[in-house]
Amino acid sequence: MHPKYTFLLFGLFWLLTSAFTEPTAAPVDHSAYDRLLKKYVNEKGLVNYKGFKSEEKAFNDYLAMLSKNAPAASWSKNEQMAYWINAYNAYTIRLILDHYPVKSIKDIGSKIKIPFVTTPWAAKFFTIGGEKMSLDNIEHGILRKKYNDPRIHFALVCASISCPRLRNEAYVADKLDAQLDDQGSDFLNNPSKNKISKDEIR
């Protein structure tokens, strides 16, 4: 084949394939969430829900961005993990706000709590990437199953005083390992959550 025609065919092939290839989605920017956490979560991890209510539009805008931008395969592992941890914690806050004021997250939903069925964590109350999801889906179906990093249990906060503290900053890829290590150290060394003596660990 004449080189001229080879070049034309290659150009046509490139145009056709590029037309049907969607651009790679950039990782989500968590700075809006980071600002709210710094403002309405104290150093002990306690949440000022009234504060979040006062800036509900900004919070909902962040959640809408999460909903429309599920992690892409092109994202790094840390970018994906930071996304899912932030999504879990942010949607937990959203769940509390949806039922505010509420004494305990366990008061939400059915009075008979069947794990993975009727608990607040099993309720599919948000959508990510067009799929209805629950907090259990994120924790057990994605984070535990796909990444298998035990430190996530120090980062996911279930809106209970017995949980690890909610970090007053968003998780981000370039600091994720340090953030998870810090969360683990903080939880394990908290005497109100763990009793460690010479003969016993509780």
CSV table of C-alpha atoms in Angstrom, one decimal:
chain,number,residue,atom,x,y,z
A,1,MET,CA,0.0,0.0,0.0
A,2,HIS,CA,1.2,3.5,-0.8
A,3,PRO,CA,2.6,5.3,2.3
A,4,LYS,CA,0.2,8.1,1.7
A,5,TYR,CA,-2.8,5.8,2.1
A,6,THR,CA,-1.3,4.1,5.1
A,7,PHE,CA,-1.0,7.4,6.8
A,8,LEU,CA,-4.6,8.3,5.9
A,9,LEU,CA,-5.9,5.0,7.3
A,10,PHE,CA,-4.0,5.5,10.5
A,11,GLY,CA,-5.4,9.0,10.9
A,12,LEU,CA,-8.9,7.8,10.3
A,13,PHE,CA,-8.4,5.0,12.8
A,14,TRP,CA,-7.1,7.5,15.4
A,15,LEU,CA,-10.1,9.8,14.9
A,16,LEU,CA,-12.6,7.0,15.2
A,17,THR,CA,-11.1,5.5,18.4
A,18,SER,CA,-10.6,8.9,20.1
A,19,ALA,CA,-14.2,9.9,19.4
A,20,PHE,CA,-15.4,6.9,21.3
A,21,THR,CA,-12.9,7.0,24.2
A,22,GLU,CA,-14.1,9.0,27.2
A,23,PRO,CA,-11.6,11.2,28.9
A,24,THR,CA,-10.1,9.8,32.1
A,25,ALA,CA,-11.8,11.3,35.1
A,26,ALA,CA,-9.4,13.2,37.4
A,27,PRO,CA,-9.4,12.2,41.1
A,28,VAL,CA,-11.8,14.1,43.3
A,29,ASP,CA,-10.8,17.2,45.1
A,30,HIS,CA,-11.7,16.8,48.8
A,31,SER,CA,-10.8,20.4,49.9
A,32,ALA,CA,-14.4,21.5,50.4
A,33,TYR,CA,-14.9,18.6,52.8
A,34,ASP,CA,-11.6,19.3,54.4
A,35,ARG,CA,-12.7,22.8,55.2
A,36,LEU,CA,-15.9,21.7,56.8
A,37,LEU,CA,-14.1,19.0,58.9
A,38,LYS,CA,-11.6,21.6,60.2
A,39,LYS,CA,-14.4,23.9,61.1
A,40,TYR,CA,-17.0,21.5,62.6
A,41,VAL,CA,-15.0,18.6,64.1
A,42,ASN,CA,-12.9,19.1,67.2
A,43,GLU,CA,-9.6,17.5,68.2
A,44,LYS,CA,-11.5,14.7,70.0
A,45,GLY,CA,-13.4,13.8,66.8
A,46,LEU,CA,-16.7,15.2,68.1
A,47,VAL,CA,-19.0,16.6,65.4
A,48,ASN,CA,-20.8,19.9,65.5
A,49,TYR,CA,-23.9,18.8,63.5
A,50,LYS,CA,-25.5,22.2,63.8
A,51,GLY,CA,-22.5,23.6,62.1
A,52,PHE,CA,-22.8,21.1,59.2
A,53,LYS,CA,-26.5,22.0,59.0
A,54,SER,CA,-25.6,25.7,58.7
A,55,GLU,CA,-23.5,24.9,55.7
A,56,GLU,CA,-25.7,22.1,54.3
A,57,LYS,CA,-25.5,23.4,50.7
A,58,ALA,CA,-21.7,23.3,50.6
A,59,PHE,CA,-21.8,19.8,52.2
A,60,ASN,CA,-24.4,18.6,49.7
A,61,ASP,CA,-22.4,20.0,46.8
A,62,TYR,CA,-19.4,17.9,48.0
A,63,LEU,CA,-21.6,14.8,48.2
A,64,ALA,CA,-23.0,15.4,44.8
A,65,MET,CA,-19.5,15.6,43.4
A,66,LEU,CA,-18.7,12.2,45.0
A,67,SER,CA,-21.9,10.8,43.6
A,68,LYS,CA,-21.0,11.8,40.1
A,69,ASN,CA,-17.3,10.8,40.2
A,70,ALA,CA,-16.8,7.3,41.3
A,71,PRO,CA,-13.1,6.2,41.3
A,72,ALA,CA,-11.6,5.3,37.9
A,73,ALA,CA,-9.2,2.5,37.3
A,74,SER,CA,-6.6,5.1,36.3
A,75,TRP,CA,-6.6,6.5,39.9
A,76,SER,CA,-3.8,5.3,42.2
A,77,LYS,CA,-4.7,2.9,45.0
A,78,ASN,CA,-4.3,5.7,47.6
A,79,GLU,CA,-6.5,8.0,45.6
A,80,GLN,CA,-9.2,5.4,45.5
A,81,MET,CA,-8.9,4.5,49.2
A,82,ALA,CA,-9.0,8.2,50.2
A,83,TYR,CA,-12.2,8.6,48.1
A,84,TRP,CA,-14.0,5.7,49.7
A,85,ILE,CA,-13.0,6.5,53.3
A,86,ASN,CA,-14.1,10.1,52.8
A,87,ALA,CA,-17.3,8.9,51.2
A,88,TYR,CA,-18.1,6.6,54.1
A,89,ASN,CA,-17.5,9.2,56.8
A,90,ALA,CA,-19.3,12.0,54.8
A,91,TYR,CA,-22.3,9.9,54.1
A,92,THR,CA,-22.4,8.9,57.8
A,93,ILE,CA,-22.7,12.6,58.7
A,94,ARG,CA,-25.4,13.0,56.0
A,95,LEU,CA,-27.3,10.1,57.6
A,96,ILE,CA,-27.2,11.8,61.0
A,97,LEU,CA,-28.3,15.1,59.5
A,98,ASP,CA,-31.2,13.4,57.7
A,99,HIS,CA,-32.5,12.4,61.1
A,100,TYR,CA,-31.2,15.3,63.2
A,101,PRO,CA,-31.7,15.6,66.1
A,102,VAL,CA,-31.2,11.9,67.0
A,103,LYS,CA,-29.7,10.5,70.2
A,104,SER,CA,-27.9,7.6,68.6
A,105,ILE,CA,-27.3,6.4,65.1
A,106,LYS,CA,-28.8,3.1,66.3
A,107,ASP,CA,-32.2,4.8,66.7
A,108,ILE,CA,-32.4,5.3,62.9
A,109,GLY,CA,-34.5,2.8,60.9
A,110,SER,CA,-36.0,-0.4,62.1
A,111,LYS,CA,-36.2,-1.1,65.8
A,112,ILE,CA,-35.2,-4.7,65.0
A,113,LYS,CA,-31.6,-4.5,63.9
A,114,ILE,CA,-30.4,-7.4,61.7
A,115,PRO,CA,-26.8,-7.0,60.7
A,116,PHE,CA,-26.3,-6.2,57.0
A,117,VAL,CA,-30.1,-6.1,56.6
A,118,THR,CA,-32.0,-3.5,58.7
A,119,THR,CA,-29.2,-1.5,60.4
A,120,PRO,CA,-28.5,2.1,59.5
A,121,TRP,CA,-25.3,1.0,57.8
A,122,ALA,CA,-27.2,-1.4,55.5
A,123,ALA,CA,-29.7,1.3,54.3
A,124,LYS,CA,-29.1,2.2,50.6
A,125,PHE,CA,-29.6,6.0,50.9
A,126,PHE,CA,-27.1,7.4,48.5
A,127,THR,CA,-25.9,6.8,44.9
A,128,ILE,CA,-22.3,6.6,43.6
A,129,GLY,CA,-21.6,6.2,39.9
A,130,GLY,CA,-25.3,5.5,39.3
A,131,GLU,CA,-25.5,2.7,41.8
A,132,LYS,CA,-27.6,2.8,45.0
A,133,MET,CA,-25.3,2.1,47.9
A,134,SER,CA,-25.1,1.7,51.7
A,135,LEU,CA,-22.3,2.3,54.2
A,136,ASP,CA,-21.9,-1.5,54.4
A,137,ASN,CA,-21.3,-1.6,50.7
A,138,ILE,CA,-18.4,0.8,51.0
A,139,GLU,CA,-16.8,-0.8,54.1
A,140,HIS,CA,-17.3,-4.5,53.4
A,141,GLY,CA,-17.9,-4.7,49.6
A,142,ILE,CA,-15.2,-2.2,48.5
A,143,LEU,CA,-12.6,-1.2,51.2
A,144,ARG,CA,-12.2,-4.5,53.0
A,145,LYS,CA,-12.7,-6.7,49.9
A,146,LYS,CA,-10.6,-4.7,47.4
A,147,TYR,CA,-7.8,-3.1,49.4
A,148,ASN,CA,-7.5,-5.4,52.5
A,149,ASP,CA,-5.8,-2.8,54.7
A,150,PRO,CA,-6.7,-3.3,58.4
A,151,ARG,CA,-6.0,0.3,59.1
A,152,ILE,CA,-9.3,1.3,57.4
A,153,HIS,CA,-11.1,0.3,60.6
A,154,PHE,CA,-9.3,3.2,62.4
A,155,ALA,CA,-10.5,5.6,59.7
A,156,LEU,CA,-14.1,4.7,59.2
A,157,VAL,CA,-16.3,6.4,61.8
A,158,CYS,CA,-19.8,5.1,62.5
A,159,ALA,CA,-21.1,8.1,64.5
A,160,SER,CA,-20.8,6.4,67.8
A,161,ILE,CA,-18.6,7.4,70.7
A,162,SER,CA,-17.1,3.9,70.8
A,163,CYS,CA,-15.7,4.4,67.2
A,164,PRO,CA,-12.3,5.8,66.4
A,165,ARG,CA,-12.4,9.6,66.3
A,166,LEU,CA,-13.4,11.4,63.2
A,167,ARG,CA,-10.3,13.0,61.8
A,168,ASN,CA,-10.8,16.8,61.4
A,169,GLU,CA,-9.2,16.7,57.9
A,170,ALA,CA,-10.0,14.9,54.7
A,171,TYR,CA,-8.0,11.8,53.7
A,172,VAL,CA,-5.8,12.6,50.7
A,173,ALA,CA,-3.7,10.3,48.6
A,174,ASP,CA,-0.3,11.8,49.3
A,175,LYS,CA,-0.7,11.7,53.1
A,176,LEU,CA,-2.9,8.6,53.4
A,177,ASP,CA,-0.4,6.2,54.9
A,178,ALA,CA,0.7,8.7,57.5
A,179,GLN,CA,-3.0,9.5,58.3
A,180,LEU,CA,-4.0,5.8,58.7
A,181,ASP,CA,-0.9,5.1,60.9
A,182,ASP,CA,-1.8,8.1,63.0
A,183,GLN,CA,-5.4,7.0,63.3
A,184,GLY,CA,-4.3,3.5,64.4
A,185,SER,CA,-1.9,4.9,67.0
A,186,ASP,CA,-4.5,7.3,68.3
A,187,PHE,CA,-7.2,4.6,68.7
A,188,LEU,CA,-5.0,1.9,70.3
A,189,ASN,CA,-3.5,4.3,72.8
A,190,ASN,CA,-6.9,5.8,73.8
A,191,PRO,CA,-7.5,4.5,77.4
A,192,SER,CA,-11.3,5.2,77.0
A,193,LYS,CA,-11.5,2.7,74.2
A,194,ASN,CA,-8.8,0.1,75.1
A,195,LYS,CA,-7.7,-1.3,78.5
A,196,ILE,CA,-4.2,-2.8,78.2
A,197,SER,CA,-2.5,-4.3,81.2
A,198,LYS,CA,0.2,-6.8,81.8
A,199,ASP,CA,-2.3,-9.7,81.9
A,200,GLU,CA,-5.2,-8.5,79.9
A,201,ILE,CA,-6.3,-6.6,76.7
A,202,ARG,CA,-9.8,-5.3,76.5
